[in-house]
PDB file of C-alpha atoms in Angstrom:
ATOM      1  CA  ALA A   1     -21.465 -14.359   1.993  1.00 57.00           C
ATOM      2  CA  MET A   2     -19.603 -13.911   4.995  1.00 57.00           C
ATOM      3  CA  VAL A   3     -15.868 -15.438   4.652  1.00 53.00           C
ATOM      4  CA  LYS A   4     -15.015 -17.871   6.865  1.00 54.00           C
ATOM      5  CA  LYS A   5     -12.657 -15.760   9.496  1.00 52.00           C
ATOM      6  CA  SER A   6     -10.287 -18.495   8.386  1.00 47.00           C
ATOM      7  CA  GLU A   7     -10.721 -17.146   5.017  1.00 53.00           C
ATOM      8  CA  ARG A   8      -9.791 -14.119   5.213  1.00 53.00           C
ATOM      9  CA  LYS A   9      -6.230 -12.486   4.835  1.00 55.00           C
ATOM     10  CA  PRO A  10      -4.589 -11.901   7.628  1.00 50.00           C
ATOM     11  CA  ASN A  11      -4.780  -7.904   9.243  1.00 50.00           C
ATOM     12  CA  LYS A  12      -1.753  -7.748  11.209  1.00 50.00           C
ATOM     13  CA  GLY A  13      -2.752  -7.558  14.865  1.00 46.00           C
ATOM     14  CA  LYS A  14      -4.558  -4.003  12.490  1.00 48.00           C
ATOM     15  CA  LYS A  15      -8.680  -4.827  13.355  1.00 48.00           C
ATOM     16  CA  PRO A  16     -11.183  -3.332  10.476  1.00 43.00           C
ATOM     17  CA  THR A  17     -13.391  -0.559  12.642  1.00 54.00           C
ATOM     18  CA  SER A  18     -16.453  -0.994  11.230  1.00 71.00           C
ATOM     19  CA  ARG A  19     -18.208  -2.919   8.247  1.00 81.00           C
ATOM     20  CA  ASN A  20     -17.752  -0.770   5.906  1.00 80.00           C
ATOM     21  CA  ASP A  21     -13.732  -0.892   5.748  1.00 84.00           C
ATOM     22  CA  ASP A  22     -14.161  -4.585   5.870  1.00 88.00           C
ATOM     23  CA  ALA A  23     -16.278  -4.162   3.338  1.00 92.00           C
ATOM     24  CA  ALA A  24     -13.816  -1.901   1.506  1.00 94.00           C
ATOM     25  CA  LEU A  25     -10.719  -3.742   2.392  1.00 95.00           C
ATOM     26  CA  SER A  26     -12.614  -7.081   1.526  1.00 95.00           C
ATOM     27  CA  TYR A  27     -13.963  -5.037  -2.504  1.00 96.00           C
ATOM     28  CA  LEU A  28      -9.804  -4.676  -2.517  1.00 96.00           C
ATOM     29  CA  TRP A  29      -8.751  -8.034  -2.011  1.00 96.00           C
ATOM     30  CA  THR A  30     -11.187  -9.912  -4.163  1.00 97.00           C
ATOM     31  CA  TRP A  31      -9.600  -6.960  -7.082  1.00 97.00           C
ATOM     32  CA  TYR A  32      -5.722  -8.246  -6.151  1.00 97.00           C
ATOM     33  CA  LYS A  33      -6.690 -12.055  -5.822  1.00 96.00           C
ATOM     34  CA  ASP A  34      -8.810 -12.471  -7.884  1.00 96.00           C
ATOM     35  CA  ARG A  35      -9.973 -10.625 -10.247  1.00 95.00           C
ATOM     36  CA  ALA A  36     -11.989 -12.310 -12.706  1.00 97.00           C
ATOM     37  CA  SER A  37     -14.623 -12.454  -9.889  1.00 96.00           C
ATOM     38  CA  TRP A  38     -13.912  -8.592  -8.700  1.00 96.00           C
ATOM     39  CA  LYS A  39     -17.067  -6.476  -9.490  1.00 96.00           C
ATOM     40  CA  PHE A  40     -16.196  -3.305  -9.917  1.00 96.00           C
ATOM     41  CA  ASN A  41     -18.185  -0.680  -7.518  1.00 96.00           C
ATOM     42  CA  LYS A  42     -17.750   2.651  -7.164  1.00 94.00           C
ATOM     43  CA  VAL A  43     -19.117   3.001  -3.237  1.00 94.00           C
ATOM     44  CA  LYS A  44     -16.710   1.114  -2.385  1.00 95.00           C
ATOM     45  CA  GLN A  45     -14.142   3.022  -4.442  1.00 96.00           C
ATOM     46  CA  ALA A  46     -14.613   6.263  -3.416  1.00 94.00           C
ATOM     47  CA  TYR A  47     -14.853   4.735   0.693  1.00 94.00           C
ATOM     48  CA  LEU A  48     -10.997   3.587  -0.488  1.00 96.00           C
ATOM     49  CA  LEU A  49      -9.429   6.974  -1.678  1.00 95.00           C
ATOM     50  CA  GLU A  50     -11.205   8.988   1.227  1.00 93.00           C
ATOM     51  CA  LYS A  51      -9.935   6.346   3.913  1.00 94.00           C
ATOM     52  CA  LEU A  52      -6.556   6.397   2.645  1.00 95.00           C
ATOM     53  CA  TYR A  53      -4.039   8.211   4.902  1.00 95.00           C
ATOM     54  CA  ASP A  54      -5.647   6.284   7.628  1.00 93.00           C
ATOM     55  CA  ASP A  55      -3.066   3.185   8.622  1.00 92.00           C
ATOM     56  CA  LYS A  56      -5.285   2.223  10.834  1.00 91.00           C
ATOM     57  CA  LEU A  57      -8.447   2.455   8.458  1.00 92.00           C
ATOM     58  CA  VAL A  58      -5.831   1.097   5.736  1.00 94.00           C
ATOM     59  CA  PRO A  59      -3.358  -0.886   6.755  1.00 94.00           C
ATOM     60  CA  LYS A  60       0.044  -1.402   5.362  1.00 94.00           C
ATOM     61  CA  ALA A  61      -0.303  -4.340   3.610  1.00 94.00           C
ATOM     62  CA  TYR A  62      -3.594  -2.846   1.661  1.00 96.00           C
ATOM     63  CA  PHE A  63      -2.060   0.545   0.939  1.00 96.00           C
ATOM     64  CA  LYS A  64       0.004  -1.281  -1.247  1.00 96.00           C
ATOM     65  CA  ILE A  65      -2.077  -3.344  -2.688  1.00 96.00           C
ATOM     66  CA  LEU A  66      -4.455   0.011  -3.254  1.00 97.00           C
ATOM     67  CA  ARG A  67      -1.809   2.042  -4.684  1.00 97.00           C
ATOM     68  CA  LYS A  68      -1.830  -1.007  -7.371  1.00 96.00           C
ATOM     69  CA  TYR A  69      -5.847  -0.261  -7.772  1.00 97.00           C
ATOM     70  CA  MET A  70      -5.048   3.701  -8.115  1.00 97.00           C
ATOM     71  CA  LYS A  71      -2.604   2.751 -11.014  1.00 96.00           C
ATOM     72  CA  GLY A  72      -6.012   2.402 -13.408  1.00 95.00           C
ATOM     73  CA  LEU A  73      -8.019   5.119 -12.158  1.00 95.00           C
ATOM     74  CA  GLN A  74      -9.660   7.109 -14.474  1.00 94.00           C
ATOM     75  CA  GLY A  75     -11.491  10.273 -14.758  1.00 94.00           C
ATOM     76  CA  ALA A  76     -12.877  12.281 -11.753  1.00 94.00           C
ATOM     77  CA  ALA A  77     -11.462   9.338  -9.782  1.00 95.00           C
ATOM     78  CA  ARG A  78      -7.386   9.869 -10.761  1.00 95.00           C
ATOM     79  CA  ASP A  79      -8.344  13.506 -10.714  1.00 95.00           C
ATOM     80  CA  ARG A  80      -9.423  13.891  -6.826  1.00 95.00           C
ATOM     81  CA  ALA A  81      -7.151  11.500  -6.032  1.00 96.00           C
ATOM     82  CA  ILE A  82      -4.299  13.985  -7.380  1.00 96.00           C
ATOM     83  CA  GLN A  83      -5.892  16.965  -5.939  1.00 96.00           C
ATOM     84  CA  ASP A  84      -6.420  15.011  -2.109  1.00 95.00           C
ATOM     85  CA  ALA A  85      -3.179  13.830  -2.265  1.00 96.00           C
ATOM     86  CA  THR A  86      -1.251  17.492  -2.907  1.00 95.00           C
ATOM     87  CA  LYS A  87      -3.476  19.345  -0.704  1.00 94.00           C
ATOM     88  CA  VAL A  88      -2.126  16.696   2.445  1.00 93.00           C
ATOM     89  CA  ILE A  89       1.546  17.649   1.058  1.00 93.00           C
ATOM     90  CA  THR A  90       0.538  21.640   1.132  1.00 92.00           C
ATOM     91  CA  GLN A  91      -2.373  22.349   3.847  1.00 86.00           C
ATOM     92  CA  PRO A  92      -0.482  23.213   7.082  1.00 68.00           C
ATOM     93  CA  GLN A  93      -1.569  19.827   9.000  1.00 63.00           C
ATOM     94  CA  GLU A  94      -3.692  21.247  11.619  1.00 62.00           C
ATOM     95  CA  PRO A  95      -4.501  19.551  15.127  1.00 54.00           C
ATOM     96  CA  GLU A  96      -8.014  17.661  15.230  1.00 50.00           C
ATOM     97  CA  ALA A  97     -11.005  20.770  14.749  1.00 45.00           C
ATOM     98  CA  PRO A  98     -13.223  21.446  16.768  1.00 44.00           C
ATOM     99  CA  ALA A  99     -17.169  20.477  15.698  1.00 45.00           C
ATOM    100  CA  SER A 100     -18.356  24.069  15.814  1.00 45.00           C
ATOM    101  CA  ALA A 101     -15.782  24.635  13.011  1.00 43.00           C
ATOM    102  CA  ALA A 102     -17.226  25.471   9.885  1.00 45.00           C
ATOM    103  CA  PRO A 103     -15.103  25.061   6.402  1.00 44.00           C
ATOM    104  CA  THR A 104     -13.433  26.787   4.818  1.00 46.00           C
ATOM    105  CA  ASP A 105     -13.909  25.868   1.254  1.00 45.00           C
ATOM    106  CA  SER A 106     -16.991  27.027  -0.614  1.00 43.00           C
ATOM    107  CA  SER A 107     -18.167  24.089  -2.559  1.00 42.00           C
ATOM    108  CA  PRO A 108     -20.022  21.095  -0.650  1.00 43.00           C
ATOM    109  CA  ALA A 109     -17.717  18.294   0.847  1.00 43.00           C
ATOM    110  CA  THR A 110     -18.878  15.623  -1.203  1.00 45.00           C
ATOM    111  CA  GLY A 111     -17.187  12.639  -3.252  1.00 45.00           C
ATOM    112  CA  ALA A 112     -14.635  10.381  -3.323  1.00 44.00           C
ATOM    113  CA  GLY A 113     -12.271  12.916  -1.062  1.00 43.00           C
ATOM    114  CA  ALA A 114     -15.207  14.514   1.565  1.00 40.00           C
ATOM    115  CA  ALA A 115     -12.932  12.976   4.054  1.00 41.00           C
ATOM    116  CA  VAL A 116      -9.756  13.607   3.705  1.00 40.00           C
ATOM    117  CA  ALA A 117     -10.359  17.209   3.298  1.00 38.00           C
ATOM    118  CA  GLU A 118     -12.053  17.278   6.763  1.00 40.00           C
ATOM    119  CA  THR A 119      -9.289  15.372   8.354  1.00 40.00           C
ATOM    120  CA  SER A 120      -7.055  18.100   7.294  1.00 39.00           C
ATOM    121  CA  PRO A 121      -9.070  21.607   7.377  1.00 39.00           C
ATOM    122  CA  ALA A 122      -8.477  24.752   7.404  1.00 41.00           C
ATOM    123  CA  PRO A 123      -7.303  27.547  10.561  1.00 41.00           C
ATOM    124  CA  ALA A 124     -10.452  28.757  11.992  1.00 42.00           C
ATOM    125  CA  PRO A 125     -10.877  32.146  11.127  1.00 43.00           C
ATOM    126  CA  ALA A 126     -11.449  33.385  15.237  1.00 42.00           C
ATOM    127  CA  ALA A 127      -8.331  31.455  16.690  1.00 39.00           C
ATOM    128  CA  PRO A 128      -5.466  33.503  15.686  1.00 39.00           C
ATOM    129  CA  ALA A 129      -3.147  30.788  13.579  1.00 41.00           C
ATOM    130  CA  ALA A 130      -0.334  29.178  14.138  1.00 43.00           C
ATOM    131  CA  PRO A 131       2.461  29.558  11.879  1.00 44.00           C
ATOM    132  CA  ALA A 132       2.174  26.157   9.836  1.00 47.00           C
ATOM    133  CA  PRO A 133       4.487  23.733  10.946  1.00 45.00           C
ATOM    134  CA  ALA A 134       8.653  22.690  10.276  1.00 50.00           C
ATOM    135  CA  ASP A 135       8.411  19.530   8.691  1.00 47.00           C
ATOM    136  CA  ASP A 136      10.623  18.644  11.998  1.00 55.00           C
ATOM    137  CA  LYS A 137       7.753  19.227  14.286  1.00 78.00           C
ATOM    138  CA  LEU A 138       5.151  17.231  12.675  1.00 83.00           C
ATOM    139  CA  THR A 139       2.995  14.157  13.944  1.00 89.00           C
ATOM    140  CA  PRO A 140       3.598  10.467  13.161  1.00 90.00           C
ATOM    141  CA  THR A 141       0.573  10.058  12.097  1.00 90.00           C
ATOM    142  CA  ASP A 142       0.629  13.327   9.803  1.00 91.00           C
ATOM    143  CA  GLU A 143       4.360  12.717   8.794  1.00 92.00           C
ATOM    144  CA  LEU A 144       2.025   9.756   7.361  1.00 94.00           C
ATOM    145  CA  LYS A 145      -0.294  11.243   6.075  1.00 94.00           C
ATOM    146  CA  ILE A 146       2.368  13.016   3.808  1.00 94.00           C
ATOM    147  CA  LYS A 147       4.282   9.960   2.982  1.00 95.00           C
ATOM    148  CA  ARG A 148       1.097   8.149   1.733  1.00 96.00           C
ATOM    149  CA  ALA A 149      -0.081  11.348  -0.525  1.00 96.00           C
ATOM    150  CA  ARG A 150       3.576  11.816  -1.521  1.00 95.00           C
ATOM    151  CA  ARG A 151       3.105   8.144  -3.274  1.00 96.00           C
ATOM    152  CA  VAL A 152       0.243   8.310  -4.202  1.00 96.00           C
ATOM    153  CA  LEU A 153       0.882  11.695  -6.597  1.00 96.00           C
ATOM    154  CA  ARG A 154       3.888   9.124  -7.993  1.00 95.00           C
ATOM    155  CA  THR A 155       1.147   5.624  -8.423  1.00 95.00           C
ATOM    156  CA  LEU A 156      -0.719   8.592 -10.301  1.00 96.00           C
ATOM    157  CA  GLY A 157       2.375  10.219 -12.158  1.00 95.00           C
ATOM    158  CA  ALA A 158       1.853  13.456 -10.891  1.00 94.00           C
ATOM    159  CA  PRO A 159       3.827  16.272 -10.011  1.00 94.00           C
ATOM    160  CA  ILE A 160       5.155  16.308  -6.263  1.00 93.00           C
ATOM    161  CA  PRO A 161       4.479  19.412  -4.519  1.00 92.00           C
ATOM    162  CA  PRO A 162       7.090  21.068  -2.319  1.00 89.00           C
ATOM    163  CA  ARG A 163       6.100  20.841   1.393  1.00 82.00           C
ATOM    164  CA  PRO A 164       5.274  25.076   3.577  1.00 77.00           C
ATOM    165  CA  THR A 165       8.094  25.812   5.869  1.00 67.00           C
ATOM    166  CA  ALA A 166       7.525  27.245   9.540  1.00 60.00           C
ATOM    167  CA  SER A 167       8.140  31.075   7.782  1.00 55.00           C
ATOM    168  CA  GLY A 168       5.006  29.594   5.557  1.00 53.00           C
ATOM    169  CA  GLU A 169       7.029  29.462   2.368  1.00 51.00           C
ATOM    170  CA  ASP A 170       7.761  26.667  -0.548  1.00 49.00           C
ATOM    171  CA  ALA A 171      10.856  25.118   1.136  1.00 49.00           C
ATOM    172  CA  ALA A 172      13.576  26.041  -1.829  1.00 42.00           C
ATOM    173  CA  ALA A 173      15.498  21.934  -2.037  1.00 44.00           C
ATOM    174  CA  PRO A 174      13.419  19.539  -2.411  1.00 47.00           C
ATOM    175  CA  THR A 175      14.344  16.599   0.341  1.00 47.00           C
ATOM    176  CA  ALA A 176      15.194  12.669   0.083  1.00 44.00           C
ATOM    177  CA  THR A 177      11.750  11.769   0.470  1.00 46.00           C
ATOM    178  CA  ASP A 178      10.976  13.648  -3.021  1.00 46.00           C
ATOM    179  CA  ALA A 179      14.166  12.301  -4.400  1.00 45.00           C
ATOM    180  CA  PRO A 180      12.641   9.697  -6.945  1.00 46.00           C
ATOM    181  CA  LYS A 181      12.995   6.148  -5.128  1.00 47.00           C
ATOM    182  CA  LYS A 182      13.386   2.319  -6.582  1.00 46.00           C
ATOM    183  CA  GLU A 183       9.543   1.074  -7.162  1.00 43.00           C
ATOM    184  CA  ASP A 184      11.330  -1.667  -4.284  1.00 41.00           C
ATOM    185  CA  GLU A 185      12.281   1.344  -1.774  1.00 44.00           C
ATOM    186  CA  ASP A 186       8.683   2.801  -3.038  1.00 47.00           C
ATOM    187  CA  ASP A 187       6.719  -0.074  -1.535  1.00 46.00           C
ATOM    188  CA  GLU A 188       7.868   0.595   2.170  1.00 44.00           C
ATOM    189  CA  GLU A 189       6.153   2.468   4.325  1.00 49.00           C
TER     190      GLU A 189
END
């Protein structure tokens, strides 16, 4: 059953790019606004957890709702969300790898975090490894991913790891973005 366009929550100019995006955001919206008619769907939850770092697929308004949804995560889904968020923060953000680059992770990419792992590939062994970029050299997209990952970890009550510096060592002092924030400030993106 299609929802009339006039009955949908406005996307503030950001249009979902596929039917999966629309279905996942609709699932989240139903959880938020009409819990009585909402029904758990593992596939849609996994999809949301995969795509939460992409602001085009999960716009700001939905990211705030998704964080509320994530407070109820349990078991493997919660563990995977923490693992994925930690990986986004600690791994150097690399430019998009060519399709021929083989993943360095020996485990198969399955489950809720598979797409996140693919969007942050390890450097290809054949190419000379450049030093990890310093925080001030990250692209706006990478900065947003890291910001969202920190928020996910805060939401789930998990420790926030330090960000590696250009020299490859962990930053010694926490930055202003690592400091605890009030709940209303934390919702800003």
